[in-house]
Coordinates of N, CA and C in Angstrom, one line a residue:
X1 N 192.5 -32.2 -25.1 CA 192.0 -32.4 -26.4 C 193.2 -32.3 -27.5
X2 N 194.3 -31.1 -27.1 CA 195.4 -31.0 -28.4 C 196.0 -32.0 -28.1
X3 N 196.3 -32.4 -26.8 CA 197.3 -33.9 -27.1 C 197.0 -35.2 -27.5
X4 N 195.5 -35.3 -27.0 CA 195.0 -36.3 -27.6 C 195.0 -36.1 -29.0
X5 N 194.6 -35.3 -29.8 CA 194.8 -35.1 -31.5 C 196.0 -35.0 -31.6
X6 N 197.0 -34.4 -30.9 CA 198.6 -35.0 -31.6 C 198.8 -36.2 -31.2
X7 N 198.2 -36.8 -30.1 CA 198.7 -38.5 -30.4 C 198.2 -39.4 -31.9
X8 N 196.8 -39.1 -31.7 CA 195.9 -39.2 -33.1 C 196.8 -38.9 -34.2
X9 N 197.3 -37.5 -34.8 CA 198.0 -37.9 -35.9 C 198.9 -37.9 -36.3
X10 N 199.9 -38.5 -34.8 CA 201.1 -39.4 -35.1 C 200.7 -40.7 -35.5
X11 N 199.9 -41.4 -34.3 CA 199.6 -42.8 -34.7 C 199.4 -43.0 -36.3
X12 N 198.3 -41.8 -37.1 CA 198.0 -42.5 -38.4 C 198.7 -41.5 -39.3
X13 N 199.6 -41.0 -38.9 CA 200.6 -40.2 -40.0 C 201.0 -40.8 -40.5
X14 N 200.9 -41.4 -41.9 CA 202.2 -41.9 -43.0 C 203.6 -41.8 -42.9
X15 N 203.3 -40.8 -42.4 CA 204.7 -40.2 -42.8 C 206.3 -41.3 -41.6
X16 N 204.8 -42.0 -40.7 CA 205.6 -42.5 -39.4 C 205.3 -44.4 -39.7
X17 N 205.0 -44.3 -40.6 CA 204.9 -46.4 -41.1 C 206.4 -46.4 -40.8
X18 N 206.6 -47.7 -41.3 CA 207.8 -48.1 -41.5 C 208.4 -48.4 -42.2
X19 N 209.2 -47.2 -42.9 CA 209.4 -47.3 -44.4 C 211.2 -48.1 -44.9
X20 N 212.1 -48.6 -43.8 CA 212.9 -49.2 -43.8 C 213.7 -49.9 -43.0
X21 N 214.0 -51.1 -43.1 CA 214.7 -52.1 -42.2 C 215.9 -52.6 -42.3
X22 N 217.1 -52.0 -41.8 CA 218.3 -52.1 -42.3 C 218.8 -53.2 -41.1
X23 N 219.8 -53.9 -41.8 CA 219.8 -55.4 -40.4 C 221.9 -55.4 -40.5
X24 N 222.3 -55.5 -39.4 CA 223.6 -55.7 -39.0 C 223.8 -57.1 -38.5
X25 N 225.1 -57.4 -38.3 CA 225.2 -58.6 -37.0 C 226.4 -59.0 -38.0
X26 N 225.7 -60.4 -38.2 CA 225.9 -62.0 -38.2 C 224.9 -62.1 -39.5
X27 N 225.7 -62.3 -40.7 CA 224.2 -62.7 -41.5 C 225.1 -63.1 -42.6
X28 N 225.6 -64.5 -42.4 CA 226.5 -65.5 -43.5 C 225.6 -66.2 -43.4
X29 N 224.2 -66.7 -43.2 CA 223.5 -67.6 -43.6 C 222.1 -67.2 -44.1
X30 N 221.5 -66.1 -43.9 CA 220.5 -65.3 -44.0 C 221.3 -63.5 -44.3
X31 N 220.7 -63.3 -45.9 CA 220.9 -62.1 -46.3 C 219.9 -60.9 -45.3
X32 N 220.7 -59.6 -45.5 CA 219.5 -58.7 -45.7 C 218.0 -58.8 -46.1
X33 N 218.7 -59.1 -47.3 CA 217.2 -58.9 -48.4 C 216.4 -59.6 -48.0
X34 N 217.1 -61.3 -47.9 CA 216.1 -62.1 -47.5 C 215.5 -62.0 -46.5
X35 N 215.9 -62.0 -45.2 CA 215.6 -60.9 -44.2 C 213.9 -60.2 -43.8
X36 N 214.2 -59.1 -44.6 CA 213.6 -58.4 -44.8 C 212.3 -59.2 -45.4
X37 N 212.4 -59.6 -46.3 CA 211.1 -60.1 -46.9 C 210.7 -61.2 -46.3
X38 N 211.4 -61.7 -45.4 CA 210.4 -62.8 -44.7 C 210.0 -62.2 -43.1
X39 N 210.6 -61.4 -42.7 CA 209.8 -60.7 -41.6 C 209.4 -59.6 -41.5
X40 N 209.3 -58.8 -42.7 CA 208.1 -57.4 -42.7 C 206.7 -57.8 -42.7
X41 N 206.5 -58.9 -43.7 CA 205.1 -59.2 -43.3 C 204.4 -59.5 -42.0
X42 N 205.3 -59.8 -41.5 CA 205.0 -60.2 -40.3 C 205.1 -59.0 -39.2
X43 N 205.4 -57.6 -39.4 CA 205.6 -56.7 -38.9 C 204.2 -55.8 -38.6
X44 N 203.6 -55.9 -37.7 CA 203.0 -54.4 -37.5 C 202.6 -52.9 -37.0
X45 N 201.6 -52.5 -37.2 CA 202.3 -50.7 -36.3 C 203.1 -49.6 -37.5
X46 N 203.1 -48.7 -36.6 CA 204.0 -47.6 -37.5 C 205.3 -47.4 -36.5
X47 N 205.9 -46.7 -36.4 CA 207.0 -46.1 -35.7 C 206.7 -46.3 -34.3
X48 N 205.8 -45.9 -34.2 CA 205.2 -45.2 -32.2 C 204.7 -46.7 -31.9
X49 N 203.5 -47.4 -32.4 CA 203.2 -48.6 -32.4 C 203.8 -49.8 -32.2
X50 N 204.7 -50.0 -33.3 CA 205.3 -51.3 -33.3 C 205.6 -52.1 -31.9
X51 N 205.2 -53.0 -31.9 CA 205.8 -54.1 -30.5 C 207.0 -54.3 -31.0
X52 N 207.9 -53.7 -29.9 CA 209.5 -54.4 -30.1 C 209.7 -55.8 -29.7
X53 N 208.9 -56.3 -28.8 CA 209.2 -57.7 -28.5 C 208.5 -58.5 -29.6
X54 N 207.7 -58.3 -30.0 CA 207.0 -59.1 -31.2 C 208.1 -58.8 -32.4
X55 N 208.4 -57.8 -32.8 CA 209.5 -57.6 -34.0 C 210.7 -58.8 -33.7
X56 N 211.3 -58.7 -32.3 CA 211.9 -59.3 -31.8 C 211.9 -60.7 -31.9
X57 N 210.7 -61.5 -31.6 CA 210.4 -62.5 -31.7 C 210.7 -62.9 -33.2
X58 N 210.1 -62.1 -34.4 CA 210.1 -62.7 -35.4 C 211.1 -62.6 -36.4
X59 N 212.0 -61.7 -35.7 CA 213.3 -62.4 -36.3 C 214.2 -63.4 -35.7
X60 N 214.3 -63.6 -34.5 CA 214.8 -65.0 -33.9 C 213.9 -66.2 -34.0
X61 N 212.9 -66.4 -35.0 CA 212.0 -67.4 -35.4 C 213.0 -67.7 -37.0
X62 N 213.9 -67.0 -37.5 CA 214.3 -67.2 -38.7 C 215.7 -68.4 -38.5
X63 N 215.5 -68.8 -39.2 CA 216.7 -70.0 -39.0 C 217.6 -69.5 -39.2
X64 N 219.1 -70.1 -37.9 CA 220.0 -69.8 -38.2 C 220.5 -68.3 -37.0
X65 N 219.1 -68.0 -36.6 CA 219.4 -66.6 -35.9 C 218.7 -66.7 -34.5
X66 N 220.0 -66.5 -33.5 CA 219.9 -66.8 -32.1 C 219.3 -65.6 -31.4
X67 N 219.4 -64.9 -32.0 CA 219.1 -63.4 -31.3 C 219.2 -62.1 -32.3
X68 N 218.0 -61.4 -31.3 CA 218.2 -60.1 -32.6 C 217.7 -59.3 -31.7
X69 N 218.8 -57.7 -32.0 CA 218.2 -56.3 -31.1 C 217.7 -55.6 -32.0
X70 N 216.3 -55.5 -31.5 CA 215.5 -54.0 -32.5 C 215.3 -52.8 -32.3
X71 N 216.2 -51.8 -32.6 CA 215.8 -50.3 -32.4 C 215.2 -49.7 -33.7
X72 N 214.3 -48.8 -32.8 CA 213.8 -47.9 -33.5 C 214.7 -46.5 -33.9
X73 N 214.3 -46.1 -35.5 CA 215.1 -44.9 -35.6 C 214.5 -44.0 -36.2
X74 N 214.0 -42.4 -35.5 CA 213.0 -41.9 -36.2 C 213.8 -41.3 -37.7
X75 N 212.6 -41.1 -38.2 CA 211.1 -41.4 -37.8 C 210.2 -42.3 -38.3
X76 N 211.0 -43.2 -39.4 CA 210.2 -44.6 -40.1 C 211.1 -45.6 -40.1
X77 N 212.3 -45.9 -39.2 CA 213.2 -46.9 -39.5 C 213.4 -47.7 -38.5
X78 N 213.8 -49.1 -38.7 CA 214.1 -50.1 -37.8 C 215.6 -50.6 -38.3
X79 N 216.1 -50.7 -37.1 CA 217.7 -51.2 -37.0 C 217.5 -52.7 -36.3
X80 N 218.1 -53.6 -36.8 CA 218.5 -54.9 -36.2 C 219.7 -55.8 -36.0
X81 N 220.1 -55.9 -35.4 CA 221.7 -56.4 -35.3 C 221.1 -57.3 -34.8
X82 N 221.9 -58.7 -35.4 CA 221.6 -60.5 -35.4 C 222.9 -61.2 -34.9
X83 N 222.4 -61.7 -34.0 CA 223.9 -62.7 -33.5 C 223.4 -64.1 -34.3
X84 N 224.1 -64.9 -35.2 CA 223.9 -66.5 -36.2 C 224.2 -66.9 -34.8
X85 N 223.7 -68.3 -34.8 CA 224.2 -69.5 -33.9 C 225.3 -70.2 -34.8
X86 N 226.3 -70.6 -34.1 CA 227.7 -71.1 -34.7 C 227.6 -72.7 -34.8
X87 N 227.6 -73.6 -35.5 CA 226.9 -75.0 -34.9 C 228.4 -75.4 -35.0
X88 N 228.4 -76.4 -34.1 CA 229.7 -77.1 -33.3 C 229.8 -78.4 -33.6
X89 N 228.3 -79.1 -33.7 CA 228.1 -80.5 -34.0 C 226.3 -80.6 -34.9
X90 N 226.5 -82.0 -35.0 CA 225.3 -82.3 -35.4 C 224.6 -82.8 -34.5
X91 N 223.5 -83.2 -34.5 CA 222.4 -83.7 -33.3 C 221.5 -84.4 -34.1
X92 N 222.0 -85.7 -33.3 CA 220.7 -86.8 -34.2 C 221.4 -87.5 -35.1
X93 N 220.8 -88.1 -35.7 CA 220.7 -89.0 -37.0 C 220.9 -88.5 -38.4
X94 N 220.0 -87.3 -38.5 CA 219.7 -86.7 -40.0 C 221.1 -85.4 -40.0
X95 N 220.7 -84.2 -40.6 CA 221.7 -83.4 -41.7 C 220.7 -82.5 -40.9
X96 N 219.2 -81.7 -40.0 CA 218.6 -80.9 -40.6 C 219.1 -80.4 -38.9
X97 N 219.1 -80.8 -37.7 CA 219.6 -80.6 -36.4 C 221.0 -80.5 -36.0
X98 N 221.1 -79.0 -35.0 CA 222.6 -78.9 -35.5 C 222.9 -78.5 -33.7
X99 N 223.9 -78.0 -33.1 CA 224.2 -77.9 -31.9 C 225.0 -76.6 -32.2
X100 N 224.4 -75.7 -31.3 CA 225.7 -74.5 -31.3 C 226.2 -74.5 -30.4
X101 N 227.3 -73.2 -29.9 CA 228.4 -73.4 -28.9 C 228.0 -73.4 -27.7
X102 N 226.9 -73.0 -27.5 CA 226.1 -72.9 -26.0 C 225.2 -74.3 -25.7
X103 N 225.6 -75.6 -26.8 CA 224.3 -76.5 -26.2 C 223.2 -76.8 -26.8
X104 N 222.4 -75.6 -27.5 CA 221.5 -75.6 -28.1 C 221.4 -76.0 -29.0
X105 N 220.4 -77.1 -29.3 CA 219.6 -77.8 -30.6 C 218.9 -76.8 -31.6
X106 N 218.6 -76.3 -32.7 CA 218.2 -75.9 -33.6 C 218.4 -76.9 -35.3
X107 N 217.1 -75.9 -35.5 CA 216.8 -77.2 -37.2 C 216.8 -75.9 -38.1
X108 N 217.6 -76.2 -39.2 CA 217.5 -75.2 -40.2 C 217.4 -75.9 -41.5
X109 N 216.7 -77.3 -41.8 CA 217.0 -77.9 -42.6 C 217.7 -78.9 -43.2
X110 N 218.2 -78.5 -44.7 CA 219.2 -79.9 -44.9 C 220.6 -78.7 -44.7
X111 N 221.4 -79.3 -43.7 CA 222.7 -78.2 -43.4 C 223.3 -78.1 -44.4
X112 N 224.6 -76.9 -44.2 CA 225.2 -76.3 -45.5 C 226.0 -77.2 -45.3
X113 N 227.2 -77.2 -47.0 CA 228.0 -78.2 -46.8 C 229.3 -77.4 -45.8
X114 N 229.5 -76.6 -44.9 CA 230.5 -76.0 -44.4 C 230.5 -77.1 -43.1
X115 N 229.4 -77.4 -43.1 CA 229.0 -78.4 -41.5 C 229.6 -79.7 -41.7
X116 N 230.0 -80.0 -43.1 CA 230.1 -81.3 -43.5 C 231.4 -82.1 -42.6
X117 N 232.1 -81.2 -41.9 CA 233.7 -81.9 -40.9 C 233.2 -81.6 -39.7
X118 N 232.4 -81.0 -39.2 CA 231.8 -81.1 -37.4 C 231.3 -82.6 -37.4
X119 N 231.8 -83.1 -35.8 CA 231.4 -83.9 -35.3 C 229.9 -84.4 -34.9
X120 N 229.9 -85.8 -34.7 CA 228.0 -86.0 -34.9 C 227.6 -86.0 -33.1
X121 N 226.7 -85.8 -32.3 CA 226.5 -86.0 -31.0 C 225.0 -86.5 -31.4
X122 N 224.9 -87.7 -30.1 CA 223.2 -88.3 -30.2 C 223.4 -88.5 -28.6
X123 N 222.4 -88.3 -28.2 CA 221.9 -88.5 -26.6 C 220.3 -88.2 -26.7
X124 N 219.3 -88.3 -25.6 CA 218.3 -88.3 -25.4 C 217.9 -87.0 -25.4
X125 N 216.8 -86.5 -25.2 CA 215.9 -84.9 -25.9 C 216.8 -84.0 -24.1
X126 N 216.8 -83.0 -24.4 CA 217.4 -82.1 -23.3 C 218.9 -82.1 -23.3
X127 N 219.6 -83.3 -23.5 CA 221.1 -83.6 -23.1 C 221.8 -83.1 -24.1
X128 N 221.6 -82.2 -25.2 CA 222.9 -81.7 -26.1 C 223.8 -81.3 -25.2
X129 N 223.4 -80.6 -24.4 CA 225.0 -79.5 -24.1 C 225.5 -80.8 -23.1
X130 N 225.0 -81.8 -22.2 CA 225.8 -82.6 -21.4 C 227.0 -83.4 -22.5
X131 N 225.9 -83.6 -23.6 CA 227.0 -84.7 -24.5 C 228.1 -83.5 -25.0
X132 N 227.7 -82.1 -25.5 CA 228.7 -81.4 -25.8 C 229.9 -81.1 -25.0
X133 N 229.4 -81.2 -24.0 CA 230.7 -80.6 -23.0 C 231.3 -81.9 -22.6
X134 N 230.5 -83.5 -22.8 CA 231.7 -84.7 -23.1 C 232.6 -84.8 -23.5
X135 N 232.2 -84.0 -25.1 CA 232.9 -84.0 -26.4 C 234.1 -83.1 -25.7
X136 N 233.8 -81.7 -25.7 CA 235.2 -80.9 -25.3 C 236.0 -81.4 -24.1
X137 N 236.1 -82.2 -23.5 CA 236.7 -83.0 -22.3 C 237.5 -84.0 -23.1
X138 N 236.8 -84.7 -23.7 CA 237.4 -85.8 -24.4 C 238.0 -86.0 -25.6
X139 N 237.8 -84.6 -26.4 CA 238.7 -84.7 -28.0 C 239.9 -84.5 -27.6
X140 N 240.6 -83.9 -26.5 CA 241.8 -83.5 -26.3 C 242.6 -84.5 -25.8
X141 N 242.1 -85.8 -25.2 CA 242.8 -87.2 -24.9 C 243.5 -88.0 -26.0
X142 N 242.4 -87.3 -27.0 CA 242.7 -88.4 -28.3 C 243.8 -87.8 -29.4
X143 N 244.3 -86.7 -29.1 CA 245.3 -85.9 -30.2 C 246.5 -86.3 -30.2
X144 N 247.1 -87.5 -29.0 CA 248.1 -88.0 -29.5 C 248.5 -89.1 -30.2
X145 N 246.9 -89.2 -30.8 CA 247.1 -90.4 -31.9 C 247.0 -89.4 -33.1
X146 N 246.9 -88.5 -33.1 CA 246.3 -87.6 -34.7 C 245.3 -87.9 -35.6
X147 N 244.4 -87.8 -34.1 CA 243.0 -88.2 -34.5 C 241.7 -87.2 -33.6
X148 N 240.5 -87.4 -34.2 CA 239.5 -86.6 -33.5 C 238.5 -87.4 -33.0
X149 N 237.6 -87.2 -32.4 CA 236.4 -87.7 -32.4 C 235.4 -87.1 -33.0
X150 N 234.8 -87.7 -33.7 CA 233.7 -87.5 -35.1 C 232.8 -87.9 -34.6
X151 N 232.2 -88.8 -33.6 CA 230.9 -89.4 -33.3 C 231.1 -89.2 -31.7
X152 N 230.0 -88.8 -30.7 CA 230.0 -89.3 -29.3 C 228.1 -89.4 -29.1
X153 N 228.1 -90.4 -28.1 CA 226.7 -91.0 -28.4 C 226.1 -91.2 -26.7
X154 N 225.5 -90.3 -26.1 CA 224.9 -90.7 -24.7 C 223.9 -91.6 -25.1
X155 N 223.5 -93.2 -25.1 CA 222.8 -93.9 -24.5 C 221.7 -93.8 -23.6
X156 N 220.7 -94.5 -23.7 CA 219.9 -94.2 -23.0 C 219.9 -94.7 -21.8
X157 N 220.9 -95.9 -21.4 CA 221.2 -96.3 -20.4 C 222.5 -95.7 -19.6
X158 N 223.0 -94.5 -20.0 CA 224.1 -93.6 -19.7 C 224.9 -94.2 -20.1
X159 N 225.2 -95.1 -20.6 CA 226.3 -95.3 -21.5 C 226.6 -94.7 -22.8
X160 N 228.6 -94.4 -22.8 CA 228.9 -93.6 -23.7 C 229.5 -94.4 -24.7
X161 N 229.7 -93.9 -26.3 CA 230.0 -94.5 -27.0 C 230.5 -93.3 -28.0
X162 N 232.1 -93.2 -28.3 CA 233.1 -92.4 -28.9 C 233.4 -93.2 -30.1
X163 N 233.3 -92.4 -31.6 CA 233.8 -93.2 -32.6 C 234.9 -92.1 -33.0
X164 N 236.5 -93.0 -33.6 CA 237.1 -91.2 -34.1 C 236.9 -91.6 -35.7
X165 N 237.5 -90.6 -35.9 CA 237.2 -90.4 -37.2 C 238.3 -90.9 -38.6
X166 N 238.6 -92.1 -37.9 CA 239.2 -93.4 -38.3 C 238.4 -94.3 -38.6
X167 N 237.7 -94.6 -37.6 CA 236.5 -95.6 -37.8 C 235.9 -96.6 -36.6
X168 N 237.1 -95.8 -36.0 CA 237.3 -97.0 -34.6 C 236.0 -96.7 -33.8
X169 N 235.4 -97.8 -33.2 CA 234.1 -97.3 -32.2 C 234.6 -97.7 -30.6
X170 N 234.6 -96.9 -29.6 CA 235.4 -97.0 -28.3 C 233.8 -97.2 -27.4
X171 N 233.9 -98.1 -26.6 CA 232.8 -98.3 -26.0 C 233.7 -97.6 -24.5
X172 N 232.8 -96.4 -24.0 CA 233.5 -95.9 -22.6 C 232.7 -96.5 -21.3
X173 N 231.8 -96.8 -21.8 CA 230.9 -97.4 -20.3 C 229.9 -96.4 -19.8
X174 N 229.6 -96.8 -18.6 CA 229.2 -95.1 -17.6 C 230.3 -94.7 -16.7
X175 N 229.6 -93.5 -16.6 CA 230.6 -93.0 -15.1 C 230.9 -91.6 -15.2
X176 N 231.5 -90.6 -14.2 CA 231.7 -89.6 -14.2 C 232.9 -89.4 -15.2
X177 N 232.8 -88.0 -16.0 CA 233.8 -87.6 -16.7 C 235.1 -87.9 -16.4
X178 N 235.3 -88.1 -15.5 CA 236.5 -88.0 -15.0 C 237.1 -89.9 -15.1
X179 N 235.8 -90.9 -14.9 CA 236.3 -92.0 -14.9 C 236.4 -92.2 -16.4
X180 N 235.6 -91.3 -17.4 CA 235.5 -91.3 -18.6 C 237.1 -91.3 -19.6
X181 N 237.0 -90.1 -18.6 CA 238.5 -89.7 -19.3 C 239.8 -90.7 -19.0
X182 N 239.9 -91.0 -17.6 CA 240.7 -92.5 -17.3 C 240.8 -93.0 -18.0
X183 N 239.1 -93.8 -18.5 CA 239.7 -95.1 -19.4 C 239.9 -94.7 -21.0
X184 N 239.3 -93.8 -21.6 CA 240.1 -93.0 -23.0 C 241.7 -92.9 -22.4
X185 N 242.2 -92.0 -21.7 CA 243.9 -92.1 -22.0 C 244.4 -93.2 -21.6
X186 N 243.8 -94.6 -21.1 CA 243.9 -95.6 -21.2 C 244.1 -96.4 -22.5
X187 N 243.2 -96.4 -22.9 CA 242.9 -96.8 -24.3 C 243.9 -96.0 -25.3
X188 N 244.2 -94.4 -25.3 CA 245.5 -94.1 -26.2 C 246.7 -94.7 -26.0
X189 N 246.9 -94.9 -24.6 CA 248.4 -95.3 -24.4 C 248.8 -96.6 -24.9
X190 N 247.4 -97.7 -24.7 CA 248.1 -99.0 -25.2 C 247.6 -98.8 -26.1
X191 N 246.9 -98.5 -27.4 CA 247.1 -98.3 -28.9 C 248.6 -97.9 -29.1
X192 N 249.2 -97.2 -28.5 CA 250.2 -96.6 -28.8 C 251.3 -98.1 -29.1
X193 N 250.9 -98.1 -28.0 CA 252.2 -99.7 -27.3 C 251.6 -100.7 -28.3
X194 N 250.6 -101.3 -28.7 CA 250.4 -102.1 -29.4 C 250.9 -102.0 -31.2
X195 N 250.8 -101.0 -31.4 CA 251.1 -100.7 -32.6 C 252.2 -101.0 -32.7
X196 N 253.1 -99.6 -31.7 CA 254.8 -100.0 -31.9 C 255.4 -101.3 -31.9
X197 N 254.3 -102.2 -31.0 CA 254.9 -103.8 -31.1 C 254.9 -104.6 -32.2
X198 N 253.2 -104.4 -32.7 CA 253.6 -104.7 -34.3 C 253.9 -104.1 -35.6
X199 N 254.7 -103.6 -34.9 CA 255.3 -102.7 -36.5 C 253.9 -102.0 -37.0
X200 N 253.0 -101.5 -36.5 CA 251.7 -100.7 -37.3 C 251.7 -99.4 -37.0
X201 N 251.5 -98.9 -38.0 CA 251.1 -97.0 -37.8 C 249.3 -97.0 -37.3
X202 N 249.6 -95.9 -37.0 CA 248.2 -95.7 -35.7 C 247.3 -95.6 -36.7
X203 N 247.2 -95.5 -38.0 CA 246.3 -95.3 -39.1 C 245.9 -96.8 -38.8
X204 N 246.2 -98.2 -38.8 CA 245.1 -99.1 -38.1 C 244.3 -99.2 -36.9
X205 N 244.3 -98.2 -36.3 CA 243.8 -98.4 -34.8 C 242.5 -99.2 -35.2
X206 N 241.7 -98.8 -35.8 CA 240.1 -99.2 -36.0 C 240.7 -101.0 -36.1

C-alpha cells in the first residue's frame, strides 16, 4: 500500500510535469523556440509517464529533422539532440522535395535559397539514392571540362539523361554504371578535341 501511494504521488506530483525542453544538435533550420512550440503540445505525461518513443516520434515529424534523442532529466526536464538532414539534391520537378546524403526524399516546403546551386535528380518513387549514387560516380568524369552536372534524370525506361550546368543535355542510354561512365569520358574527351579543332572554348559545349 506505501508503494503503491508513492507511485500515486509521483505520477500526479506537479512538481514532476514537464516544466522544460532544452534541444541541442543541428538546428540551422528549425530554432529552439520554434521547436519547442510546435512539439510540446503534442507532448504528454509528466516525468515518469512520458512515452519516449512517442516524444521521439514527434520531433522527427518536424521538417528538416532526421532524428532526435530524448532524455529525460530529473526531475521536470527533457533534453533533445537533433541531427538536420543535409540535402544534396533536389527531387522532382518543384522546389518543396529535397534528397539528403543518405538517399532520402523529404518535403519541407518551398526550399531555402541556400539549396538554390545543388543539383536537380528525377527518377521514379523509391530510386533517389540509385540516381544519387549515379550522380556521385559521374560528376567527377565531367571536371575536366570545368563543369558539373546540375541535372541527372532516371527514365522510366532506365534510361539516363545528364544535363551540366552549361546547358548541354547528354543522352547516356542504359546500362551499368560502369558502361555509363565509358561513354561520359567518352563524350569529355572528344568535346575536348572538337573544340581545340575549332578554335572554341569549352564554354560552347552545349
Amino acid at each position: 500500500a506505501c508503494v503503491a501511494a508513492g507511485l500515486w504521488w509521483a505520477l500526479r506530483n506537479p512538481a514532476f510535469a514537464i516544466d522544460r525542453i532544452t534541444v541541442g544538435g543541428d538546428t540551422s533550420h528549425n530554432s529552439a523556440a520554434s521547436l519547442r512550440a510546435t512539439v510540446a503540445p503534442k507532448l504528454s505525461g509528466n516525468f515518469f509517464t512520458l512515452d519516449l518513443s512517442a516524444a521521439q516520434a514527434a520531433f522527427q515529424s518536424v521538417p528538416w529533422v532526421r532524428r532526435a534523442m530524448v532524455q529525460r532529466e530529473f526531475p521536470n526536464q527533457l533534453h533533445i539532440t537533433l541531427q538536420e538532414r543535409v540535402p544534396v539534391a533536389h527531387w522532382g520537378e518543384g522546389d518543396s522535395e529535397l534528397v539528403n546524403q543518405q538517399g532520402e526524399v523529404f518535403e519541407v516546403g518551398d526550399s531555402d535559397a541556400d539549396e538554390g546551386r545543388i543539383p536537380r535528380l528525377q527518377g521514379p518513387d523509391g530510386q533517389a539514392s540509385v540516381v544519387l549514387s549515379m550522380l556521385h560516380q559521374l560528376n567527377p568524369l565531367v571536371a575536366p571540362l570545368d563543369t558539373r552536372l546540375s541535372a541527372l534524370t532516371l527514365q522510366a525506361r532506365g534510361n539516363w539523361v545528364a544535363e551540366l550546368d552549361r546547358g548541354a543535355v547528354i543522352e547516356l542510354g542504359q546500362g551499368t554504371p560502369q558502361e555509363l561512365a565509358a561513354r561520359l569520358n567518352q563524350f569529355v574527351g572528344t568535346v575536348k578535341e572538337v573544340a581545340a579543332r575549332h578554335q572554341r572554348t569549352l564554354d560552347a559545349v552545349e
